[in-house]
mmCIF file of C-alpha atoms in Angstrom:
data_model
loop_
_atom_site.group_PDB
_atom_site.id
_atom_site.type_symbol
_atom_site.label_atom_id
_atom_site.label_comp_id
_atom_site.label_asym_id
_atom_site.label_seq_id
_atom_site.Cartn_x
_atom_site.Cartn_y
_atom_site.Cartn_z
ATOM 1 C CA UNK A 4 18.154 -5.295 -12.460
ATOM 2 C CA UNK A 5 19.451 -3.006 -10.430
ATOM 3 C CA UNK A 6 19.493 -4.544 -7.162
ATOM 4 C CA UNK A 7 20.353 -7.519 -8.554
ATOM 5 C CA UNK A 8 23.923 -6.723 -9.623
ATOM 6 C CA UNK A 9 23.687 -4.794 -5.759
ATOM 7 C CA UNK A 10 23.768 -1.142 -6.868
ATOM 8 C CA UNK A 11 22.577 0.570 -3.655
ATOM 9 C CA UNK A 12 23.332 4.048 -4.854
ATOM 10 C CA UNK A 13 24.299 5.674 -8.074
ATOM 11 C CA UNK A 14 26.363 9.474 -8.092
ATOM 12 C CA UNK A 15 25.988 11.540 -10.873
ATOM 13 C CA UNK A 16 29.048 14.131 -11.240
ATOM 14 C CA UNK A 17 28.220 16.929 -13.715
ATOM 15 C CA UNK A 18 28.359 16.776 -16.667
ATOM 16 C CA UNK A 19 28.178 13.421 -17.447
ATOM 17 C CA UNK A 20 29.668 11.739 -20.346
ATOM 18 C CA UNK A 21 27.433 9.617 -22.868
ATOM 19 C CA UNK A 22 29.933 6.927 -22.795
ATOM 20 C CA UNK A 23 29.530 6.683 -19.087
ATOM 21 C CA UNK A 24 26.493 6.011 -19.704
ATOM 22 C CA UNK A 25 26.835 3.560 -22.171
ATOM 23 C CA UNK A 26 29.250 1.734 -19.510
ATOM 24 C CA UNK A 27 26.133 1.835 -16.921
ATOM 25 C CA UNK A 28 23.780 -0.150 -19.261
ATOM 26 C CA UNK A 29 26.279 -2.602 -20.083
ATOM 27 C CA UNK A 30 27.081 -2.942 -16.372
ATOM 28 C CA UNK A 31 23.426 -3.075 -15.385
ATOM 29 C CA UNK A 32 22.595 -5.592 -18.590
ATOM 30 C CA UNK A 33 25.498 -8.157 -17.142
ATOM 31 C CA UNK A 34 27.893 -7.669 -20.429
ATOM 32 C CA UNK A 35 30.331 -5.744 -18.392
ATOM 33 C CA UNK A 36 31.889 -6.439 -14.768
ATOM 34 C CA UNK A 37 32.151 -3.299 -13.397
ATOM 35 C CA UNK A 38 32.323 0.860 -14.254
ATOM 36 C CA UNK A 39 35.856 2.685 -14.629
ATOM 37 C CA UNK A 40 37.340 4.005 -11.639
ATOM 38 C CA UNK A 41 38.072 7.009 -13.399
ATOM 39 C CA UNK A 42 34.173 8.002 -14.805
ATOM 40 C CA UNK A 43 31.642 10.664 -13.911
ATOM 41 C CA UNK A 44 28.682 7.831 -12.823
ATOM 42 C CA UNK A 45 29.968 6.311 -8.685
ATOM 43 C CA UNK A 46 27.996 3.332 -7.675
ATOM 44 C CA UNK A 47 27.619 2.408 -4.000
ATOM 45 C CA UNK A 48 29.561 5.970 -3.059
ATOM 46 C CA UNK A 49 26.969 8.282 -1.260
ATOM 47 C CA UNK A 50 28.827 11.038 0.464
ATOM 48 C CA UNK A 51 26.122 12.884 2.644
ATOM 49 C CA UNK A 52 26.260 14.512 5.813
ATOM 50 C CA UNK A 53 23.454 15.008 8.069
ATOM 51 C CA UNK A 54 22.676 18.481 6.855
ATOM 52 C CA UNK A 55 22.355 17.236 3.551
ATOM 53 C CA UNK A 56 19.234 15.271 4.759
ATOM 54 C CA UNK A 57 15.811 16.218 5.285
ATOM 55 C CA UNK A 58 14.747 14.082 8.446
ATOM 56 C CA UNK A 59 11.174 15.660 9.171
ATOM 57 C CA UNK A 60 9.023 13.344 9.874
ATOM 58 C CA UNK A 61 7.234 12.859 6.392
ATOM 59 C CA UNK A 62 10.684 12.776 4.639
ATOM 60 C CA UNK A 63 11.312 9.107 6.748
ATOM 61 C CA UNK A 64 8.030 8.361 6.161
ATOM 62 C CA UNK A 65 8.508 9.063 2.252
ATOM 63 C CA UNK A 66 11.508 7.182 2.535
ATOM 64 C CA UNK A 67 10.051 4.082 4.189
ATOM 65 C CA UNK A 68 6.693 4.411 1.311
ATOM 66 C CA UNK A 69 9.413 4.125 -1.273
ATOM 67 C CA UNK A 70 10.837 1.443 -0.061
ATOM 68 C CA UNK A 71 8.148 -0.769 0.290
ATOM 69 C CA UNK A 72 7.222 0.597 -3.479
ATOM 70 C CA UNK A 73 10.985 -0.636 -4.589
ATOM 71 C CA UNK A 74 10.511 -4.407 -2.546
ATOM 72 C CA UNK A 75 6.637 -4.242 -4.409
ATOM 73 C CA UNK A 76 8.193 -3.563 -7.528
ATOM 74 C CA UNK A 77 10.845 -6.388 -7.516
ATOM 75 C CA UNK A 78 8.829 -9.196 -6.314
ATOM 76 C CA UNK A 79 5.886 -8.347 -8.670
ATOM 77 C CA UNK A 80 8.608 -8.345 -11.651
ATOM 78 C CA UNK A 81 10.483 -11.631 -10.142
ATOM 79 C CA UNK A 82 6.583 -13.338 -9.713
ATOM 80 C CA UNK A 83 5.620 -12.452 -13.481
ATOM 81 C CA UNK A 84 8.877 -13.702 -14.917
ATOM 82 C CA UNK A 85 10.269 -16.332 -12.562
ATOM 83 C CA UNK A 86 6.977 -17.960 -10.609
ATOM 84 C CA UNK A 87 8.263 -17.062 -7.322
ATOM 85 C CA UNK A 88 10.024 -14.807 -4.836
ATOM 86 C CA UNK A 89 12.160 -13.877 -2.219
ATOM 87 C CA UNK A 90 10.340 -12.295 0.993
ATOM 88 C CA UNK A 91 13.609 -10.773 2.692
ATOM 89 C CA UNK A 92 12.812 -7.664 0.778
ATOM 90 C CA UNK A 93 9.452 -7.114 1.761
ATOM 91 C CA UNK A 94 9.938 -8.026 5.758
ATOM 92 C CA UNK A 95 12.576 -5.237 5.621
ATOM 93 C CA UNK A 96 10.116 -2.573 3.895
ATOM 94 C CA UNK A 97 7.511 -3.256 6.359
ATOM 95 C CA UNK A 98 9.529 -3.007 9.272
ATOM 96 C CA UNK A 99 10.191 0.256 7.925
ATOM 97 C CA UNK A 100 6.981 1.370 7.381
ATOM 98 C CA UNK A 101 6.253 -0.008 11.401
ATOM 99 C CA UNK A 102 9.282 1.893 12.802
ATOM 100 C CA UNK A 103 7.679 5.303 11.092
ATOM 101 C CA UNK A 104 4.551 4.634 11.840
ATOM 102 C CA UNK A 105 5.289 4.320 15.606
ATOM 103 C CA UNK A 106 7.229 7.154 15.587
ATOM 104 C CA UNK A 107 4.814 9.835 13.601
ATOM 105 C CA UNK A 108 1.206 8.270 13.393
ATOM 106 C CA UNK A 109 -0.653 10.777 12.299
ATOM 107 C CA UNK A 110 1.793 11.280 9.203
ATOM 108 C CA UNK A 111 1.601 7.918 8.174
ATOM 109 C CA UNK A 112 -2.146 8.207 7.858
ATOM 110 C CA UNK A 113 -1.486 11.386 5.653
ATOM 111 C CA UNK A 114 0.922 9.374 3.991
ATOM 112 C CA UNK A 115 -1.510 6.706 2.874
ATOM 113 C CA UNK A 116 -3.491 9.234 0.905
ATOM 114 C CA UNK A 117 -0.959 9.370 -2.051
ATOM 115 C CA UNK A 118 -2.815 7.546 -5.076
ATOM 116 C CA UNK A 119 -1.022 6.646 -8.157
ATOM 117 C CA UNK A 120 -3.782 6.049 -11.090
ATOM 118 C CA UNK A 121 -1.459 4.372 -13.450
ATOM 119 C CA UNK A 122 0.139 2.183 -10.857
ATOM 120 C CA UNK A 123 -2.682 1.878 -8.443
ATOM 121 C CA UNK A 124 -1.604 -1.931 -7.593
ATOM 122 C CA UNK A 125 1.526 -0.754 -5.894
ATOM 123 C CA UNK A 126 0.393 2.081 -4.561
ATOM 124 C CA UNK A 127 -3.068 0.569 -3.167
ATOM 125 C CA UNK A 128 -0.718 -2.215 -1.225
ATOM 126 C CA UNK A 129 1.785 -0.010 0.202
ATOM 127 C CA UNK A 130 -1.630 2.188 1.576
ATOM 128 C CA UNK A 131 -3.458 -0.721 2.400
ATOM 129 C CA UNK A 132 -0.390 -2.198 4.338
ATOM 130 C CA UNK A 133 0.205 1.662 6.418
ATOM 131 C CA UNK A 134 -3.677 1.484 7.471
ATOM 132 C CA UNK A 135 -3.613 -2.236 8.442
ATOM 133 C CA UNK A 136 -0.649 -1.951 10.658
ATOM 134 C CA UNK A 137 -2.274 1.085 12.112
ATOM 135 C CA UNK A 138 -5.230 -0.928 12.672
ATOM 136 C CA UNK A 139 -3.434 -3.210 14.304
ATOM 137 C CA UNK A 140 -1.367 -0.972 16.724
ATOM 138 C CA UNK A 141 -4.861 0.121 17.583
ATOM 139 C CA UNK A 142 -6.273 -3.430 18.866
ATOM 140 C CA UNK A 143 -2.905 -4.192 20.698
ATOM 141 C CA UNK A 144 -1.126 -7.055 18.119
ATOM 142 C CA UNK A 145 2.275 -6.949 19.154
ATOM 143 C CA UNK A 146 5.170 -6.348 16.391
ATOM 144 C CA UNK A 147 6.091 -10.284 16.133
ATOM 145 C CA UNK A 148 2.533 -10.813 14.302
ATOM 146 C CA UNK A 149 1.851 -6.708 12.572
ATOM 147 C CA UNK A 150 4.987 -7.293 10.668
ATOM 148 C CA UNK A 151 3.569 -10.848 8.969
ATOM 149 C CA UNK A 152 0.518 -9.169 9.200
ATOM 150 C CA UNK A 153 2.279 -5.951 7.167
ATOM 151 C CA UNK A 154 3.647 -8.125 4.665
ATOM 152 C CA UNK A 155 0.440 -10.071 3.757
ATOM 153 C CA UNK A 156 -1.449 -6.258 3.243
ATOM 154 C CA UNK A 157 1.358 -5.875 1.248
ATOM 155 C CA UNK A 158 1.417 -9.053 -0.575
ATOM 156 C CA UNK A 159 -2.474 -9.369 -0.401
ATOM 157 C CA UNK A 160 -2.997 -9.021 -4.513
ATOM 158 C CA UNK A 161 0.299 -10.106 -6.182
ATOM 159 C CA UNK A 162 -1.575 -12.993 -6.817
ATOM 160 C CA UNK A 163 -3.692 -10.670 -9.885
ATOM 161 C CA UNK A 164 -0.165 -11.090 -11.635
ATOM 162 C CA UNK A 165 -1.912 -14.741 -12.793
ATOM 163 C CA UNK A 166 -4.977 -12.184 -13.516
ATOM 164 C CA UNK A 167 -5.023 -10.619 -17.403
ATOM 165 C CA UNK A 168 -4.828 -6.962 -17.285
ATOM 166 C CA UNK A 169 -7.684 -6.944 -19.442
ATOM 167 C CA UNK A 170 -9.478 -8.219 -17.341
ATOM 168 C CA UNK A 171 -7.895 -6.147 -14.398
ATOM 169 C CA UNK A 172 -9.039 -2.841 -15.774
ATOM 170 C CA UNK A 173 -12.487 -3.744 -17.663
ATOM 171 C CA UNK A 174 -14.857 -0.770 -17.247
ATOM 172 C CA UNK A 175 -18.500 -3.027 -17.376
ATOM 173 C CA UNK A 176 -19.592 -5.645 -15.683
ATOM 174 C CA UNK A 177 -17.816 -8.614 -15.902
ATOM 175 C CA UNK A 178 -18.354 -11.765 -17.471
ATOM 176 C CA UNK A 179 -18.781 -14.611 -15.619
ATOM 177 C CA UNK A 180 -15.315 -16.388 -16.990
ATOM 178 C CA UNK A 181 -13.716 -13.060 -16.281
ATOM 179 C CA UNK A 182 -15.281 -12.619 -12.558
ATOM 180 C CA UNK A 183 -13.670 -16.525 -12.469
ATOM 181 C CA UNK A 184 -10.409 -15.294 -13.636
ATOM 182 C CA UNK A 185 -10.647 -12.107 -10.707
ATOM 183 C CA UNK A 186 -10.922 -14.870 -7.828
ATOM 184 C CA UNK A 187 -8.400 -16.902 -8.264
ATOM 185 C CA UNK A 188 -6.240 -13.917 -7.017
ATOM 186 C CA UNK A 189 -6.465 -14.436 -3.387
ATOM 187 C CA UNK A 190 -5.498 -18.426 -3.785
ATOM 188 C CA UNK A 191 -2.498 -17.559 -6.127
ATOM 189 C CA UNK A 192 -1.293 -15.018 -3.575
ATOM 190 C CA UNK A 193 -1.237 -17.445 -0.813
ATOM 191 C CA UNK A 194 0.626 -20.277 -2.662
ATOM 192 C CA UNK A 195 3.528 -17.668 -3.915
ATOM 193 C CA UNK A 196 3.876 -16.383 -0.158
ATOM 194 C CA UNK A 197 4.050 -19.983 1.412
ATOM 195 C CA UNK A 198 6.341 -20.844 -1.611
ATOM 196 C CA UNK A 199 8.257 -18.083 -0.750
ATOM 197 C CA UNK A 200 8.984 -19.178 2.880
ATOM 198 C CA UNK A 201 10.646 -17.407 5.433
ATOM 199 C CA UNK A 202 9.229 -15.894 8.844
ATOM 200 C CA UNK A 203 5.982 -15.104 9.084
ATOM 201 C CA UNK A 204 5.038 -16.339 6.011
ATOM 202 C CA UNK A 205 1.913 -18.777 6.881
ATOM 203 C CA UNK A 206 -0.040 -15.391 8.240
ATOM 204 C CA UNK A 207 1.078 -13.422 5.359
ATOM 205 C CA UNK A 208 -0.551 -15.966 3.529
ATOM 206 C CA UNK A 209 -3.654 -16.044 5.111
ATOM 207 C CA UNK A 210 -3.951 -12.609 4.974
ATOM 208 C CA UNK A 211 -3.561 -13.106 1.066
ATOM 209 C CA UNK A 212 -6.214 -16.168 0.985
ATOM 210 C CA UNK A 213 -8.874 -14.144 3.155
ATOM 211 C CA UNK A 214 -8.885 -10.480 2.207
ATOM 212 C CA UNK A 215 -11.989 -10.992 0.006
ATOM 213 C CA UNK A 216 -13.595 -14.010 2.234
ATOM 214 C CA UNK A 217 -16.108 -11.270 4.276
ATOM 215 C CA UNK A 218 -16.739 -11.611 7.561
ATOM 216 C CA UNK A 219 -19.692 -13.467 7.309
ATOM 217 C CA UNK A 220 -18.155 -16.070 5.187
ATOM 218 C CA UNK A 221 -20.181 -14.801 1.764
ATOM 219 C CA UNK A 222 -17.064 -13.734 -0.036
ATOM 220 C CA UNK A 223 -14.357 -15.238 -1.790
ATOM 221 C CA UNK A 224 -12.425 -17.792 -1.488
ATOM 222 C CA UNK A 225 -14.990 -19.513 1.115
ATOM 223 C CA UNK A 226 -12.808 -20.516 4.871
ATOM 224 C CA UNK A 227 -13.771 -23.020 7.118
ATOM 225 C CA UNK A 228 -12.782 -21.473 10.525
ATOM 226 C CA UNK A 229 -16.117 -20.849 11.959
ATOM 227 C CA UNK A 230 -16.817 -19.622 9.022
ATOM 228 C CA UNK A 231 -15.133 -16.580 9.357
ATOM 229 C CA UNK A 232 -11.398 -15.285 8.021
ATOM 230 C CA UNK A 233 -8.454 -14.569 10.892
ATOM 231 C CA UNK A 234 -8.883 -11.220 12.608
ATOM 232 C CA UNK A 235 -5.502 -10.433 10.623
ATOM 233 C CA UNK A 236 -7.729 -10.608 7.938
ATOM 234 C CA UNK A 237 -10.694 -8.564 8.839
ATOM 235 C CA UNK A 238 -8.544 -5.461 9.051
ATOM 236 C CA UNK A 239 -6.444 -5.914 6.279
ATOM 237 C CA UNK A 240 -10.108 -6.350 4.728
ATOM 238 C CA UNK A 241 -11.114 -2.955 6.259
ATOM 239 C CA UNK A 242 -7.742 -1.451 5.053
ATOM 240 C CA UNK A 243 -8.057 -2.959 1.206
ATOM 241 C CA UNK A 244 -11.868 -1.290 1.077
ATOM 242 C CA UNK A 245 -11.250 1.810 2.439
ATOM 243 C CA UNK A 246 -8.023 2.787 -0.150
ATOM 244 C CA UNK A 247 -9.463 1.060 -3.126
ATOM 245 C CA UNK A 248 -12.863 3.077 -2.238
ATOM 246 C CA UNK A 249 -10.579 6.585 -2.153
ATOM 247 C CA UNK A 250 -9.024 5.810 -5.547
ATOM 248 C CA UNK A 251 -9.799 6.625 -8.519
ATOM 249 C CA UNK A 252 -10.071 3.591 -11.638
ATOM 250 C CA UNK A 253 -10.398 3.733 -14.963
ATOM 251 C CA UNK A 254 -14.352 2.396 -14.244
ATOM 252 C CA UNK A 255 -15.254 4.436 -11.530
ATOM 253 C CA UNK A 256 -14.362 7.801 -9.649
ATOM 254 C CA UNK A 257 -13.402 7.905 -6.134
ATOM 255 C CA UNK A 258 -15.371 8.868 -3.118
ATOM 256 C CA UNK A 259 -14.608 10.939 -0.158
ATOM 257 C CA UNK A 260 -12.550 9.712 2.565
ATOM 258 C CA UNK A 261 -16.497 10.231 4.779
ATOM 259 C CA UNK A 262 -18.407 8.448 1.805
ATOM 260 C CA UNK A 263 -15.849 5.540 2.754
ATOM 261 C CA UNK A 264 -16.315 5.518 6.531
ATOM 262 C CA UNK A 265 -20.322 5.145 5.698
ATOM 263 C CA UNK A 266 -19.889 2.325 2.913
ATOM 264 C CA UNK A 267 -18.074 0.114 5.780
ATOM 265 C CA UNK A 268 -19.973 1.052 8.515
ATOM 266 C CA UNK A 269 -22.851 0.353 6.243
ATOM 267 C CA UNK A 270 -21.479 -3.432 5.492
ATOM 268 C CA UNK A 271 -20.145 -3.780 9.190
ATOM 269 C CA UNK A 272 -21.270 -7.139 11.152
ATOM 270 C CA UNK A 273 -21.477 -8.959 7.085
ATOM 271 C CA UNK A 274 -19.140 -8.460 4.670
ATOM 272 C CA UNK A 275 -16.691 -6.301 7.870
ATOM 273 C CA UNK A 276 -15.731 -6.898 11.128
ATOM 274 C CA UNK A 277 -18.024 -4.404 13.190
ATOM 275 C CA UNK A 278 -15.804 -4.096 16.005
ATOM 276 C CA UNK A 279 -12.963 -3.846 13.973
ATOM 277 C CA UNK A 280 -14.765 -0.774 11.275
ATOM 278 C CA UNK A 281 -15.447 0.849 15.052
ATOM 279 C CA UNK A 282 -12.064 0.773 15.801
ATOM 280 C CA UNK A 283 -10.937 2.456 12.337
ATOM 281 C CA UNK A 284 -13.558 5.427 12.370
ATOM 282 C CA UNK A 285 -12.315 5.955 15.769
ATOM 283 C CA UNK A 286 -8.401 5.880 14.449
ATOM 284 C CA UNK A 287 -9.701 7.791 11.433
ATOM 285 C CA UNK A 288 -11.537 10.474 12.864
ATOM 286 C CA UNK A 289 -14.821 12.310 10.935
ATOM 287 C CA UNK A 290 -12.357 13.944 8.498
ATOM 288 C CA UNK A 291 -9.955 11.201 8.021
ATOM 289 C CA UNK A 292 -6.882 12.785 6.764
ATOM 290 C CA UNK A 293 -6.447 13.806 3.148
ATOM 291 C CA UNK A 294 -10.363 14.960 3.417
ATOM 292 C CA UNK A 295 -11.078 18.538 1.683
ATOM 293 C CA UNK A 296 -13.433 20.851 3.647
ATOM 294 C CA UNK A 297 -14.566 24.142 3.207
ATOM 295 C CA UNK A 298 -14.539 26.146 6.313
ATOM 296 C CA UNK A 299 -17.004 28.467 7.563
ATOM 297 C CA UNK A 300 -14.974 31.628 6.273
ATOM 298 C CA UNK A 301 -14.666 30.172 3.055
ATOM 299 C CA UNK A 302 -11.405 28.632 2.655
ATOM 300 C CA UNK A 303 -10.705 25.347 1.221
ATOM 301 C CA UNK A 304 -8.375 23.083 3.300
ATOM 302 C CA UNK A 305 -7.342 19.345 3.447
ATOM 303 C CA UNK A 306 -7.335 17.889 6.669
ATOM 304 C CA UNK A 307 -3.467 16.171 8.154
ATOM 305 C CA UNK A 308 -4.441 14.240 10.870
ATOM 306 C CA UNK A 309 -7.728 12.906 12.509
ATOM 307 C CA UNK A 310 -10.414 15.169 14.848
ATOM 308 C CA UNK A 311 -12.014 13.108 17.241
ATOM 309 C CA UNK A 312 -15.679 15.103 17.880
ATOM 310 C CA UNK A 313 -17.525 17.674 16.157
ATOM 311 C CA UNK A 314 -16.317 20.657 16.750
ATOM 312 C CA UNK A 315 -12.593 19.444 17.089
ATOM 313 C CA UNK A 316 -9.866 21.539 16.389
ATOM 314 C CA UNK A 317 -8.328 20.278 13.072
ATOM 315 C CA UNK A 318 -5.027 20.150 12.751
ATOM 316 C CA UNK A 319 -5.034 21.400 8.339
ATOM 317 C CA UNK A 320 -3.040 22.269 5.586
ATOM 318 C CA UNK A 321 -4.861 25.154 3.346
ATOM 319 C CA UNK A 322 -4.803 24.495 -0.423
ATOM 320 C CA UNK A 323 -6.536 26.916 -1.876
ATOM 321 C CA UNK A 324 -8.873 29.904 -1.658
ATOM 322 C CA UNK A 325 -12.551 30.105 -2.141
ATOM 323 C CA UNK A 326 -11.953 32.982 -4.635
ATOM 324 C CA UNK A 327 -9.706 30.735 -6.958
#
């Protein structure tokens, strides 16, 4: 709502009056046109300067993460309640996340690690979207197709807004009208994304339509190119697995950031692409970031970026000690 009556900002100035905030709501709810000059709530007045900002490199990464999370947010809302979207605000987000994600690659990996239980769609996306970009950086795909790419990883389950949550978050097995329910998804992505329009938009929604079609054409919806789904796809396949593997649902616990490596290298050459899984242990490293360890002395660290051999220095963040 928000956004929509094109607040950018809001300044608090201590301490703030109740009625001010009575004249926000009606300004956000549409029954007002504006806020008194004269009140302790600004919108669209920032005053920073640059030492008021953190710029490290995970603050602009943060940044960029919450951004996409915002553009998520909106379009998931505006799909539930409306049928349809605008993509403008997710292009921007992901060329975000790109632009950090050139700039400090190894914190972007980190980055990916941050799970939200209780909104796992949103956060799963944004994660899925950081390691599929990354994937593609890796194989050479030039920015023109990552960002369409981005932006389908991003995209690649707002069709489950057609899906129950019910059915979303059953703990058992599920029925077989409920398991038909669960693949309409991919199909119901696509058709919002090509509704949608704008640049890019026919390989965001393939990315949508194939990130459950397997690499050996078993999965779901079935694709008649060869048989197999666009390369886009495979890694925004690779990228889906690995995350959704690493988080934690309310019907099942998560594994290890290893455990996840094994399960697709495990599946590689049928349900993955092999070269592709290859190419994202080698990005990921044996102790993909955000893995716990237990040194030799003892202590109890998390890794921060990828070690390429055995032995490898690793680059860690201690959490706690062995004692504790």
């Amino acid at each position: 709502e928000m956004q929509a009556r094109g607040v950018e900002s809001v300044k608090l100035i201590r301490p703030v009056s109740n009625q001010d905030l009575v004249d926000l709501a009606s300004f956000i709810g549409g029954t007002s046109d504006d806020l008194p000059a004269d009140g302790t709530i600004l919108l669209n007045e920032v005053f920073l300067t640059s030492s008021d900002v953190d710029t490290t490199a995970m603050s602009e990464l943060r940044t960029s993460y919450a951004g996409s999370l915002d553009a998520l947010l909106v379009v998931t809302g505006t799909m539930a309640s409306q049928g349809t979207f605008e993509l403008t605000g997710v292009i921007d987000a992901v060329e975000g996340l790109f632009e950090s994600s050139v700039a400090h690659g190894n914190a972007s990996l980190l980055l990916s690690t941050v799970k939200s239980h209780d909104e796992y769609t949103f956060f799963h996306s944004v994660n899925a979207c950081i390691l599929g970009l990354a994937i593609g950086r890796m194989v050479g795909i030039e920015k023109a197709s990552l960002i369409p790419m981005g932006v389908g990883a991003v995209l690649h389950d707002i069709g489950k807004v057609a899906v129950s949550t019910a059915v979303l978050n059953y703990p058992g097995r599920l029925s077989n009208e409920q398991w038909k329910e669960i693949t309409i998804h991919p199909q119901e992505g696509a058709l919002a994304i090509m509704a949608a329009g704008g640049p890019g938009s026919e390989i965001a929604a393939t990315v949508a339509f194939e990130h459950h079609a397997r690499y050996d054409g078993t999965g779901y919806p079935r694709v008649t190119r060869d048989g197999r789904p666009h390369p886009y796809s495979r890694a925004v396949a690779i990228a889906d697995t690995y995350d959704a593997i690493t988080t934690r649902r309310s019907y099942r616990r998560a594994e290890t950031p290893h455990r996840a490596l094994q399960i697709l290298l495990e599946s590689a050459g049928d349900h993955y692409d092999p070269d592709l899984v290859r190419v994202f242990i080698r990005m990921m490293g044996l102790y993909p970031p955000g893995s716990i360890l237990e040194l030799q002395d003892g202590s109890v660290v998390v890794t921060t970026s990828p070690s390429d051999e055995v032995g490898a220095p690793l680059e860690t963040l201690i959490v706690m000690d062995s004692n504790k």
